[in-house]
């Protein structure tokens, strides 16, 4: 089975939205989280979706899921006190519901522009090789610095940006979360860094540059422009 764990537990402080979390901001009458969930709902190889949501917004999310007729939502669980804890909640719930050899796709609720091909490529990579991380090439110079002084310029050709989905065998990801919890390790930035820490080889899957994360107001406007262009191309054949 192929299970998506969609993390929608962030508060969106960098978005400067005072009324609601960023995943519930509206675009063309729909919240961002619904656009994201629909990408997995509509993919023929995704069997079920577990959503991690801010506890105060679970009822609101359920209303949207019913309104838009999403049928693959297997469970909604509340987030934790950190990103790692929230993803762990979702992984544990997925492991409770589905076999340990399932492929799990961990995805950000505020990445609504992931395309079907990327999802398929990630699933194929886990089945054929092992843990998969979506990446895009770095297009700007990356530097390292110490105390405000640049001391290393990294070869851009060897650099990529990690994005999502990040995909693993469900049992292996659950085990990694259990080990980190037992060892008191709580600062992993994402599932890829967690799995790498425990010795798992990570294979790259090149994704689309359009698959951005909506973190700041400028990201929101970029997303809106991309989605408008995609919609126009369907009608006018651009």
PDB file of C-alpha atoms in Angstrom:
ATOM      1  CA  UNK A   1       0.000   0.000   0.000  1.00  0.00           C
ATOM      2  CA  UNK A   2       0.977   3.626  -0.519  1.00  0.00           C
ATOM      3  CA  UNK A   3       0.044   5.992   2.300  1.00  0.00           C
ATOM      4  CA  UNK A   4       0.409   9.781   2.347  1.00  0.00           C
ATOM      5  CA  UNK A   5       1.073  11.442   5.698  1.00  0.00           C
ATOM      6  CA  UNK A   6       0.303  15.120   5.165  1.00  0.00           C
ATOM      7  CA  UNK A   7       1.625  17.463   7.832  1.00  0.00           C
ATOM      8  CA  UNK A   8      -0.632  20.480   8.343  1.00  0.00           C
ATOM      9  CA  UNK A   9       0.271  21.282  11.928  1.00  0.00           C
ATOM     10  CA  UNK A  10       2.179  24.548  11.526  1.00  0.00           C
ATOM     11  CA  UNK A  11       0.957  27.896  12.834  1.00  0.00           C
ATOM     12  CA  UNK A  12       2.394  29.954   9.975  1.00  0.00           C
ATOM     13  CA  UNK A  13       4.079  32.710  11.992  1.00  0.00           C
ATOM     14  CA  UNK A  14       6.195  33.821   9.024  1.00  0.00           C
ATOM     15  CA  UNK A  15       3.054  34.255   6.921  1.00  0.00           C
ATOM     16  CA  UNK A  16       1.912  37.103   9.205  1.00  0.00           C
ATOM     17  CA  UNK A  17      -1.648  35.810   9.009  1.00  0.00           C
ATOM     18  CA  UNK A  18      -3.449  36.813  12.188  1.00  0.00           C
ATOM     19  CA  UNK A  19      -6.753  35.098  11.518  1.00  0.00           C
ATOM     20  CA  UNK A  20      -5.823  31.533  10.559  1.00  0.00           C
ATOM     21  CA  UNK A  21      -2.903  29.131   9.993  1.00  0.00           C
ATOM     22  CA  UNK A  22      -1.299  29.315   6.545  1.00  0.00           C
ATOM     23  CA  UNK A  23      -2.646  25.916   5.462  1.00  0.00           C
ATOM     24  CA  UNK A  24      -6.176  27.309   5.836  1.00  0.00           C
ATOM     25  CA  UNK A  25      -5.587  30.499   3.844  1.00  0.00           C
ATOM     26  CA  UNK A  26      -8.021  30.691   0.928  1.00  0.00           C
ATOM     27  CA  UNK A  27      -7.250  30.702  -2.786  1.00  0.00           C
ATOM     28  CA  UNK A  28     -10.133  30.855  -5.252  1.00  0.00           C
ATOM     29  CA  UNK A  29     -12.501  29.890  -2.455  1.00  0.00           C
ATOM     30  CA  UNK A  30     -10.587  26.846  -1.227  1.00  0.00           C
ATOM     31  CA  UNK A  31      -8.030  26.496   1.577  1.00  0.00           C
ATOM     32  CA  UNK A  32      -4.465  25.593   0.619  1.00  0.00           C
ATOM     33  CA  UNK A  33      -4.644  22.302   2.529  1.00  0.00           C
ATOM     34  CA  UNK A  34      -7.489  21.067   0.299  1.00  0.00           C
ATOM     35  CA  UNK A  35      -5.460  21.705  -2.854  1.00  0.00           C
ATOM     36  CA  UNK A  36      -2.642  19.663  -1.307  1.00  0.00           C
ATOM     37  CA  UNK A  37      -4.870  16.794  -0.231  1.00  0.00           C
ATOM     38  CA  UNK A  38      -6.487  16.660  -3.660  1.00  0.00           C
ATOM     39  CA  UNK A  39      -3.112  15.937  -5.264  1.00  0.00           C
ATOM     40  CA  UNK A  40      -2.920  12.685  -3.295  1.00  0.00           C
ATOM     41  CA  UNK A  41      -6.648  11.997  -3.420  1.00  0.00           C
ATOM     42  CA  UNK A  42      -6.548  12.067  -7.218  1.00  0.00           C
ATOM     43  CA  UNK A  43      -3.391   9.983  -7.631  1.00  0.00           C
ATOM     44  CA  UNK A  44      -4.348   6.417  -8.622  1.00  0.00           C
ATOM     45  CA  UNK A  45      -1.504   4.802  -6.675  1.00  0.00           C
ATOM     46  CA  UNK A  46      -2.170   6.507  -3.328  1.00  0.00           C
ATOM     47  CA  UNK A  47      -4.415   4.286  -1.219  1.00  0.00           C
ATOM     48  CA  UNK A  48      -5.012   6.416   1.870  1.00  0.00           C
ATOM     49  CA  UNK A  49      -4.123   9.704   3.541  1.00  0.00           C
ATOM     50  CA  UNK A  50      -3.384  10.490   7.184  1.00  0.00           C
ATOM     51  CA  UNK A  51      -3.520  14.184   8.039  1.00  0.00           C
ATOM     52  CA  UNK A  52      -1.757  15.822  10.979  1.00  0.00           C
ATOM     53  CA  UNK A  53      -3.640  18.978  11.922  1.00  0.00           C
ATOM     54  CA  UNK A  54      -3.585  21.654  14.590  1.00  0.00           C
ATOM     55  CA  UNK A  55      -5.937  20.355  17.262  1.00  0.00           C
ATOM     56  CA  UNK A  56      -8.079  23.521  17.260  1.00  0.00           C
ATOM     57  CA  UNK A  57      -8.607  23.204  13.497  1.00  0.00           C
ATOM     58  CA  UNK A  58      -9.494  19.508  13.216  1.00  0.00           C
ATOM     59  CA  UNK A  59     -13.242  20.150  13.070  1.00  0.00           C
ATOM     60  CA  UNK A  60     -12.758  22.825  10.408  1.00  0.00           C
ATOM     61  CA  UNK A  61     -10.647  20.453   8.343  1.00  0.00           C
ATOM     62  CA  UNK A  62     -13.295  17.746   8.629  1.00  0.00           C
ATOM     63  CA  UNK A  63     -15.896  20.163   7.277  1.00  0.00           C
ATOM     64  CA  UNK A  64     -13.725  20.962   4.278  1.00  0.00           C
ATOM     65  CA  UNK A  65     -13.021  17.278   3.637  1.00  0.00           C
ATOM     66  CA  UNK A  66     -16.748  16.568   3.598  1.00  0.00           C
ATOM     67  CA  UNK A  67     -17.481  19.627   1.480  1.00  0.00           C
ATOM     68  CA  UNK A  68     -15.005  18.652  -1.232  1.00  0.00           C
ATOM     69  CA  UNK A  69     -15.746  14.931  -1.130  1.00  0.00           C
ATOM     70  CA  UNK A  70     -12.300  13.615  -0.227  1.00  0.00           C
ATOM     71  CA  UNK A  71     -12.667   9.861   0.256  1.00  0.00           C
ATOM     72  CA  UNK A  72      -9.113   8.683   0.935  1.00  0.00           C
ATOM     73  CA  UNK A  73      -8.735  10.397   4.337  1.00  0.00           C
ATOM     74  CA  UNK A  74      -8.175   7.477   6.705  1.00  0.00           C
ATOM     75  CA  UNK A  75      -7.548   9.534   9.841  1.00  0.00           C
ATOM     76  CA  UNK A  76      -6.891  13.010  11.195  1.00  0.00           C
ATOM     77  CA  UNK A  77      -4.595  13.300  14.211  1.00  0.00           C
ATOM     78  CA  UNK A  78      -3.554  16.364  16.218  1.00  0.00           C
ATOM     79  CA  UNK A  79      -0.072  17.767  15.871  1.00  0.00           C
ATOM     80  CA  UNK A  80       2.581  17.774  18.557  1.00  0.00           C
ATOM     81  CA  UNK A  81       4.679  20.521  20.112  1.00  0.00           C
ATOM     82  CA  UNK A  82       7.236  20.440  17.277  1.00  0.00           C
ATOM     83  CA  UNK A  83       7.424  19.511  13.626  1.00  0.00           C
ATOM     84  CA  UNK A  84       9.161  16.243  14.475  1.00  0.00           C
ATOM     85  CA  UNK A  85       6.530  15.352  17.077  1.00  0.00           C
ATOM     86  CA  UNK A  86       3.716  16.151  14.666  1.00  0.00           C
ATOM     87  CA  UNK A  87       5.124  13.983  11.899  1.00  0.00           C
ATOM     88  CA  UNK A  88       5.698  11.228  14.465  1.00  0.00           C
ATOM     89  CA  UNK A  89       2.018  11.387  15.402  1.00  0.00           C
ATOM     90  CA  UNK A  90       1.080  10.918  11.768  1.00  0.00           C
ATOM     91  CA  UNK A  91       3.546   8.101  11.205  1.00  0.00           C
ATOM     92  CA  UNK A  92       2.401   6.263  14.322  1.00  0.00           C
ATOM     93  CA  UNK A  93      -1.221   6.555  13.192  1.00  0.00           C
ATOM     94  CA  UNK A  94      -0.353   5.284   9.720  1.00  0.00           C
ATOM     95  CA  UNK A  95       1.550   2.367  11.277  1.00  0.00           C
ATOM     96  CA  UNK A  96      -1.477   1.572  13.439  1.00  0.00           C
ATOM     97  CA  UNK A  97      -3.735   1.391  10.405  1.00  0.00           C
ATOM     98  CA  UNK A  98      -1.541  -0.050   7.645  1.00  0.00           C
ATOM     99  CA  UNK A  99       1.128  -2.756   7.091  1.00  0.00           C
ATOM    100  CA  UNK A 100       4.734  -1.947   7.957  1.00  0.00           C
ATOM    101  CA  UNK A 101       5.908  -2.637   4.398  1.00  0.00           C
ATOM    102  CA  UNK A 102       3.652   0.119   3.041  1.00  0.00           C
ATOM    103  CA  UNK A 103       5.276   3.064   1.278  1.00  0.00           C
ATOM    104  CA  UNK A 104       4.722   6.255   3.265  1.00  0.00           C
ATOM    105  CA  UNK A 105       4.927   9.651   1.559  1.00  0.00           C
ATOM    106  CA  UNK A 106       5.531  12.438   4.070  1.00  0.00           C
ATOM    107  CA  UNK A 107       4.390  15.744   2.627  1.00  0.00           C
ATOM    108  CA  UNK A 108       3.870  19.339   3.722  1.00  0.00           C
ATOM    109  CA  UNK A 109       0.277  20.515   3.806  1.00  0.00           C
ATOM    110  CA  UNK A 110       1.453  23.822   2.343  1.00  0.00           C
ATOM    111  CA  UNK A 111       3.015  22.270  -0.771  1.00  0.00           C
ATOM    112  CA  UNK A 112      -0.110  22.220  -2.967  1.00  0.00           C
ATOM    113  CA  UNK A 113       1.770  22.200  -6.283  1.00  0.00           C
ATOM    114  CA  UNK A 114       3.293  18.707  -6.094  1.00  0.00           C
ATOM    115  CA  UNK A 115       2.609  16.946  -9.385  1.00  0.00           C
ATOM    116  CA  UNK A 116       1.472  13.415 -10.120  1.00  0.00           C
ATOM    117  CA  UNK A 117       4.752  12.434 -11.741  1.00  0.00           C
ATOM    118  CA  UNK A 118       6.768  13.326  -8.628  1.00  0.00           C
ATOM    119  CA  UNK A 119       4.454  11.242  -6.452  1.00  0.00           C
ATOM    120  CA  UNK A 120       4.788   8.295  -8.851  1.00  0.00           C
ATOM    121  CA  UNK A 121       8.570   8.626  -9.076  1.00  0.00           C
ATOM    122  CA  UNK A 122       8.896   8.663  -5.280  1.00  0.00           C
ATOM    123  CA  UNK A 123       6.779   5.528  -4.895  1.00  0.00           C
ATOM    124  CA  UNK A 124       8.769   3.774  -7.625  1.00  0.00           C
ATOM    125  CA  UNK A 125      12.079   4.750  -5.992  1.00  0.00           C
ATOM    126  CA  UNK A 126      11.115   3.272  -2.616  1.00  0.00           C
ATOM    127  CA  UNK A 127       9.925   0.054  -4.241  1.00  0.00           C
ATOM    128  CA  UNK A 128      12.986  -0.319  -6.488  1.00  0.00           C
ATOM    129  CA  UNK A 129      15.850   1.185  -4.466  1.00  0.00           C
ATOM    130  CA  UNK A 130      14.973   2.519  -1.032  1.00  0.00           C
ATOM    131  CA  UNK A 131      14.173   5.754   0.785  1.00  0.00           C
ATOM    132  CA  UNK A 132      13.426   8.644  -1.584  1.00  0.00           C
ATOM    133  CA  UNK A 133      13.734  12.403  -1.135  1.00  0.00           C
ATOM    134  CA  UNK A 134      12.369  14.869  -3.660  1.00  0.00           C
ATOM    135  CA  UNK A 135      15.002  17.412  -4.708  1.00  0.00           C
ATOM    136  CA  UNK A 136      15.444  20.299  -7.116  1.00  0.00           C
ATOM    137  CA  UNK A 137      18.778  21.679  -8.357  1.00  0.00           C
ATOM    138  CA  UNK A 138      20.199  24.708  -6.579  1.00  0.00           C
ATOM    139  CA  UNK A 139      20.085  27.662  -8.979  1.00  0.00           C
ATOM    140  CA  UNK A 140      21.954  30.227  -6.884  1.00  0.00           C
ATOM    141  CA  UNK A 141      25.393  30.276  -5.302  1.00  0.00           C
ATOM    142  CA  UNK A 142      25.529  28.711  -1.836  1.00  0.00           C
ATOM    143  CA  UNK A 143      28.092  29.936   0.691  1.00  0.00           C
ATOM    144  CA  UNK A 144      29.182  29.000   4.189  1.00  0.00           C
ATOM    145  CA  UNK A 145      30.212  31.621   6.695  1.00  0.00           C
ATOM    146  CA  UNK A 146      31.568  32.004  10.219  1.00  0.00           C
ATOM    147  CA  UNK A 147      30.794  35.088  12.314  1.00  0.00           C
ATOM    148  CA  UNK A 148      29.578  36.947   9.256  1.00  0.00           C
ATOM    149  CA  UNK A 149      32.629  36.132   7.113  1.00  0.00           C
ATOM    150  CA  UNK A 150      32.209  33.892   4.057  1.00  0.00           C
ATOM    151  CA  UNK A 151      34.763  31.107   4.319  1.00  0.00           C
ATOM    152  CA  UNK A 152      33.538  28.656   1.684  1.00  0.00           C
ATOM    153  CA  UNK A 153      31.722  28.844  -1.632  1.00  0.00           C
ATOM    154  CA  UNK A 154      30.116  25.505  -2.448  1.00  0.00           C
ATOM    155  CA  UNK A 155      30.061  24.102  -5.963  1.00  0.00           C
ATOM    156  CA  UNK A 156      26.470  24.695  -7.007  1.00  0.00           C
ATOM    157  CA  UNK A 157      26.539  21.739  -9.395  1.00  0.00           C
ATOM    158  CA  UNK A 158      26.807  19.403  -6.393  1.00  0.00           C
ATOM    159  CA  UNK A 159      23.991  21.066  -4.432  1.00  0.00           C
ATOM    160  CA  UNK A 160      20.300  20.317  -4.447  1.00  0.00           C
ATOM    161  CA  UNK A 161      17.395  21.543  -2.363  1.00  0.00           C
ATOM    162  CA  UNK A 162      15.429  18.930  -0.437  1.00  0.00           C
ATOM    163  CA  UNK A 163      11.671  19.188  -0.811  1.00  0.00           C
ATOM    164  CA  UNK A 164       8.707  16.857  -0.374  1.00  0.00           C
ATOM    165  CA  UNK A 165       7.348  14.280  -0.550  1.00  0.00           C
ATOM    166  CA  UNK A 166       9.964  12.332   1.362  1.00  0.00           C
ATOM    167  CA  UNK A 167       9.206   8.633   1.082  1.00  0.00           C
ATOM    168  CA  UNK A 168      10.129   5.512   3.052  1.00  0.00           C
ATOM    169  CA  UNK A 169       8.980   2.110   4.167  1.00  0.00           C
ATOM    170  CA  UNK A 170       6.478   2.808   6.906  1.00  0.00           C
ATOM    171  CA  UNK A 171       7.987   0.352   9.394  1.00  0.00           C
ATOM    172  CA  UNK A 172      11.485   1.766   8.946  1.00  0.00           C
ATOM    173  CA  UNK A 173      10.312   5.352   9.475  1.00  0.00           C
ATOM    174  CA  UNK A 174       8.334   4.369  12.567  1.00  0.00           C
ATOM    175  CA  UNK A 175      11.384   2.611  13.991  1.00  0.00           C
ATOM    176  CA  UNK A 176      13.543   5.690  13.413  1.00  0.00           C
ATOM    177  CA  UNK A 177      11.015   7.878  15.238  1.00  0.00           C
ATOM    178  CA  UNK A 178      10.905   5.418  18.129  1.00  0.00           C
ATOM    179  CA  UNK A 179      14.693   5.413  18.429  1.00  0.00           C
ATOM    180  CA  UNK A 180      14.870   9.208  18.357  1.00  0.00           C
ATOM    181  CA  UNK A 181      12.178   9.433  21.019  1.00  0.00           C
ATOM    182  CA  UNK A 182      13.972   6.904  23.232  1.00  0.00           C
ATOM    183  CA  UNK A 183      17.260   8.769  22.818  1.00  0.00           C
ATOM    184  CA  UNK A 184      15.769  12.197  23.449  1.00  0.00           C
ATOM    185  CA  UNK A 185      16.649  13.491  19.980  1.00  0.00           C
ATOM    186  CA  UNK A 186      14.036  16.090  19.101  1.00  0.00           C
ATOM    187  CA  UNK A 187      15.662  18.534  16.676  1.00  0.00           C
ATOM    188  CA  UNK A 188      15.554  16.737  13.313  1.00  0.00           C
ATOM    189  CA  UNK A 189      14.413  19.219  10.697  1.00  0.00           C
ATOM    190  CA  UNK A 190      12.652  16.638   8.530  1.00  0.00           C
ATOM    191  CA  UNK A 191      12.198  12.919   7.912  1.00  0.00           C
ATOM    192  CA  UNK A 192      15.200  12.784   5.594  1.00  0.00           C
ATOM    193  CA  UNK A 193      17.612  14.019   8.263  1.00  0.00           C
ATOM    194  CA  UNK A 194      16.088  11.602  10.786  1.00  0.00           C
ATOM    195  CA  UNK A 195      16.513   8.612   8.479  1.00  0.00           C
ATOM    196  CA  UNK A 196      20.020   9.640   7.442  1.00  0.00           C
ATOM    197  CA  UNK A 197      21.015   9.861  11.120  1.00  0.00           C
ATOM    198  CA  UNK A 198      20.057   6.211  11.597  1.00  0.00           C
ATOM    199  CA  UNK A 199      22.037   5.024   8.607  1.00  0.00           C
ATOM    200  CA  UNK A 200      19.434   4.801   5.850  1.00  0.00           C
ATOM    201  CA  UNK A 201      20.625   5.538   2.320  1.00  0.00           C
ATOM    202  CA  UNK A 202      18.574   8.291   0.718  1.00  0.00           C
ATOM    203  CA  UNK A 203      17.994   8.356  -3.034  1.00  0.00           C
ATOM    204  CA  UNK A 204      17.146  11.532  -4.886  1.00  0.00           C
ATOM    205  CA  UNK A 205      14.031  11.990  -6.991  1.00  0.00           C
ATOM    206  CA  UNK A 206      14.104  15.155  -9.069  1.00  0.00           C
ATOM    207  CA  UNK A 207      10.892  17.114  -8.685  1.00  0.00           C
ATOM    208  CA  UNK A 208       9.396  20.211 -10.246  1.00  0.00           C
ATOM    209  CA  UNK A 209      10.688  23.669  -9.260  1.00  0.00           C
ATOM    210  CA  UNK A 210       7.024  24.709  -8.973  1.00  0.00           C
ATOM    211  CA  UNK A 211       6.609  22.446  -5.924  1.00  0.00           C
ATOM    212  CA  UNK A 212       7.251  25.279  -3.478  1.00  0.00           C
ATOM    213  CA  UNK A 213       6.389  25.482   0.205  1.00  0.00           C
ATOM    214  CA  UNK A 214       4.035  28.297   1.167  1.00  0.00           C
ATOM    215  CA  UNK A 215       5.867  29.893   4.088  1.00  0.00           C
ATOM    216  CA  UNK A 216       5.844  33.655   3.474  1.00  0.00           C
ATOM    217  CA  UNK A 217       3.425  36.095   1.805  1.00  0.00           C
ATOM    218  CA  UNK A 218       5.592  36.144  -1.328  1.00  0.00           C
ATOM    219  CA  UNK A 219       5.297  32.343  -1.572  1.00  0.00           C
ATOM    220  CA  UNK A 220       1.526  32.699  -1.484  1.00  0.00           C
ATOM    221  CA  UNK A 221       1.522  35.122  -4.422  1.00  0.00           C
ATOM    222  CA  UNK A 222       3.923  32.919  -6.395  1.00  0.00           C
ATOM    223  CA  UNK A 223       1.658  29.930  -5.777  1.00  0.00           C
ATOM    224  CA  UNK A 224      -1.368  31.903  -6.924  1.00  0.00           C
ATOM    225  CA  UNK A 225       0.398  32.959 -10.124  1.00  0.00           C
ATOM    226  CA  UNK A 226       1.480  29.387 -10.893  1.00  0.00           C
ATOM    227  CA  UNK A 227      -1.983  27.991 -10.261  1.00  0.00           C
ATOM    228  CA  UNK A 228      -3.600  30.698 -12.389  1.00  0.00           C
ATOM    229  CA  UNK A 229      -1.195  29.911 -15.232  1.00  0.00           C
ATOM    230  CA  UNK A 230      -1.930  26.186 -14.948  1.00  0.00           C
ATOM    231  CA  UNK A 231      -5.665  26.874 -15.016  1.00  0.00           C
ATOM    232  CA  UNK A 232      -5.344  29.197 -18.020  1.00  0.00           C
ATOM    233  CA  UNK A 233      -3.345  26.579 -19.926  1.00  0.00           C
ATOM    234  CA  UNK A 234      -6.202  24.097 -19.552  1.00  0.00           C
ATOM    235  CA  UNK A 235      -8.686  26.525 -21.075  1.00  0.00           C
ATOM    236  CA  UNK A 236      -6.571  28.240 -23.703  1.00  0.00           C
ATOM    237  CA  UNK A 237      -3.915  25.636 -24.550  1.00  0.00           C
ATOM    238  CA  UNK A 238      -0.939  27.793 -23.536  1.00  0.00           C
TER     239      UNK A 238
END
